[in-house]
XYZ file of C-alpha atoms in Angstrom:
171
model
C -8.698 -18.420 18.372
C -11.095 -20.487 16.288
C -12.501 -19.026 13.077
C -15.643 -21.150 13.097
C -17.383 -20.348 16.381
C -20.930 -20.940 15.077
C -21.903 -17.754 16.925
C -23.050 -16.150 13.691
C -25.141 -19.043 12.421
C -28.352 -17.171 13.198
C -27.325 -13.861 11.672
C -25.561 -12.070 14.499
C -21.937 -11.183 15.098
C -19.805 -9.755 17.882
C -18.420 -6.251 17.873
C -15.240 -5.358 19.723
C -15.694 -6.055 23.435
C -18.385 -8.670 22.807
C -21.609 -6.807 22.072
C -23.809 -8.956 19.769
C -25.537 -7.297 16.820
C -27.279 -8.300 13.608
C -24.977 -8.881 10.663
C -27.333 -6.570 8.751
C -26.943 -3.597 11.117
C -25.419 -0.384 9.812
C -22.257 -0.732 11.898
C -21.479 -4.155 10.418
C -22.291 -2.924 6.902
C -19.925 -0.007 7.467
C -16.864 -1.885 8.664
C -17.632 -4.561 6.076
C -17.422 -1.885 3.398
C -14.027 -0.826 4.761
C -12.964 -4.462 4.397
C -14.170 -4.418 0.772
C -12.177 -1.231 0.223
C -9.079 -2.913 1.617
C -9.604 -5.849 -0.754
C -9.921 -3.396 -3.670
C -6.653 -1.793 -2.650
C -5.077 -5.246 -2.393
C -6.074 -5.881 -6.002
C -4.508 -2.581 -7.055
C -1.390 -3.504 -5.096
C -1.192 -6.778 -7.030
C -1.072 -4.753 -10.276
C 1.335 -2.108 -8.964
C 4.745 -2.531 -10.567
C 6.087 0.599 -8.871
C 7.539 -0.454 -5.515
C 6.778 2.912 -3.893
C 3.133 2.703 -4.940
C 2.946 -0.890 -3.721
C 4.363 0.165 -0.353
C 1.946 3.105 -0.143
C -1.059 0.906 -0.903
C 0.042 -1.556 1.781
C 0.294 1.351 4.234
C -3.269 2.370 3.367
C -4.457 -1.201 3.973
C -2.745 -1.214 7.366
C -4.446 2.072 8.246
C -7.808 0.651 7.210
C -7.395 -2.041 9.885
C -7.310 0.756 12.480
C -10.427 2.249 10.910
C -12.246 -1.102 10.966
C -11.333 -1.506 14.625
C -12.939 1.815 15.470
C -16.038 1.160 13.385
C -16.434 -2.338 14.856
C -16.690 -0.814 18.326
C -20.068 0.258 19.692
C -20.120 3.966 20.509
C -20.587 3.256 24.210
C -17.525 0.953 24.188
C -15.253 3.454 22.434
C -13.425 4.510 25.657
C -12.356 0.875 26.122
C -10.139 1.170 23.043
C -7.949 3.722 24.832
C -8.048 1.712 28.064
C -6.679 -1.293 26.151
C -4.141 0.870 24.260
C -5.627 -0.159 20.920
C -4.198 1.944 18.115
C -6.581 4.091 16.092
C -6.166 6.476 13.215
C -5.055 9.898 14.368
C -3.970 13.297 13.084
C -0.605 11.936 11.940
C -2.363 9.541 9.545
C -4.446 12.388 8.164
C -1.432 14.699 7.861
C 0.421 11.965 5.983
C -2.328 11.676 3.367
C -2.707 15.447 3.073
C 1.044 15.797 2.584
C 0.992 13.202 -0.194
C -1.961 14.927 -1.860
C -0.055 18.235 -1.714
C 3.050 16.559 -3.141
C 1.146 15.130 -6.117
C -0.664 18.413 -6.765
C 2.577 20.432 -6.510
C 3.851 18.481 -9.524
C 0.933 19.779 -11.562
C -1.039 16.548 -11.303
C -4.414 17.988 -10.439
C -8.035 17.416 -11.316
C -8.684 18.542 -14.887
C -12.130 17.076 -15.373
C -13.411 13.540 -15.272
C -11.971 10.972 -17.601
C -12.687 7.352 -18.359
C -10.831 4.880 -16.172
C -8.986 1.909 -17.510
C -6.014 3.236 -19.435
C -3.860 0.740 -17.542
C -4.637 -2.142 -15.182
C -3.282 -0.183 -12.205
C -5.292 2.955 -12.988
C -8.447 0.868 -13.448
C -7.981 -0.972 -10.153
C -7.187 2.262 -8.326
C -10.315 3.813 -9.786
C -12.322 0.828 -8.513
C -10.752 1.400 -5.092
C -11.726 5.086 -5.278
C -15.332 4.170 -6.044
C -15.319 1.679 -3.160
C -13.856 4.394 -0.932
C -16.707 6.765 -1.804
C -19.232 3.994 -1.083
C -17.489 3.444 2.250
C -17.814 7.140 2.986
C -21.575 6.949 2.377
C -21.827 4.012 4.807
C -19.906 5.959 7.461
C -22.282 8.898 6.976
C -25.247 6.523 7.353
C -23.739 5.070 10.535
C -23.222 8.567 11.910
C -26.824 9.491 11.120
C -28.198 6.264 12.595
C -26.050 5.734 15.704
C -23.596 8.602 15.833
C -19.847 8.211 15.622
C -17.707 8.374 18.742
C -15.641 10.952 16.849
C -15.732 12.531 13.388
C -12.285 11.303 12.424
C -13.377 8.232 10.400
C -15.432 10.443 8.105
C -12.644 12.990 7.682
C -10.042 10.295 7.013
C -12.098 8.388 4.438
C -13.003 11.600 2.608
C -9.336 12.545 2.314
C -8.400 8.985 1.362
C -10.781 8.973 -1.596
C -9.171 12.185 -2.877
C -5.741 10.604 -2.523
C -6.743 7.392 -4.280
C -8.203 9.465 -7.114
C -4.908 11.302 -7.561
C -3.024 8.008 -7.508
C -5.335 6.630 -10.193
C -4.705 9.490 -12.633
C -0.936 9.588 -12.152
């Protein structure tokens, strides 16, 4: 598959299954923000000296690909994802994050008020990822208000993910 198709030279792009839309439409802004979030997590991963954290951040990036796939699909084309057996985020992904949040909180690492980020390079980059995650959440809300989501799961997942990234940043 060629990268340079010239199809976007006039400001449009293709969604999953070929529908053409403006590169400025809310759907493109939304999955583009997920891509920015993934890049922020990649930066944090580059600073992560803890192998378990590095592995966890890579897992989050892999899950964000599933999220981008869903968000890059027009609502009316959503059933085609299942027809093509394209993997999406599901309850197991959410349960995994919730379990990790519970694990961190069970160790007494809970929210005790806001603090300044930047004590270490990894905490600063994770805090940047958290901020990007919250911005992504706002874009998903805007997409839902403008076009409607095929399901609420992207909003639930990204909300939980921002909580998890916050806990990672303070620990």
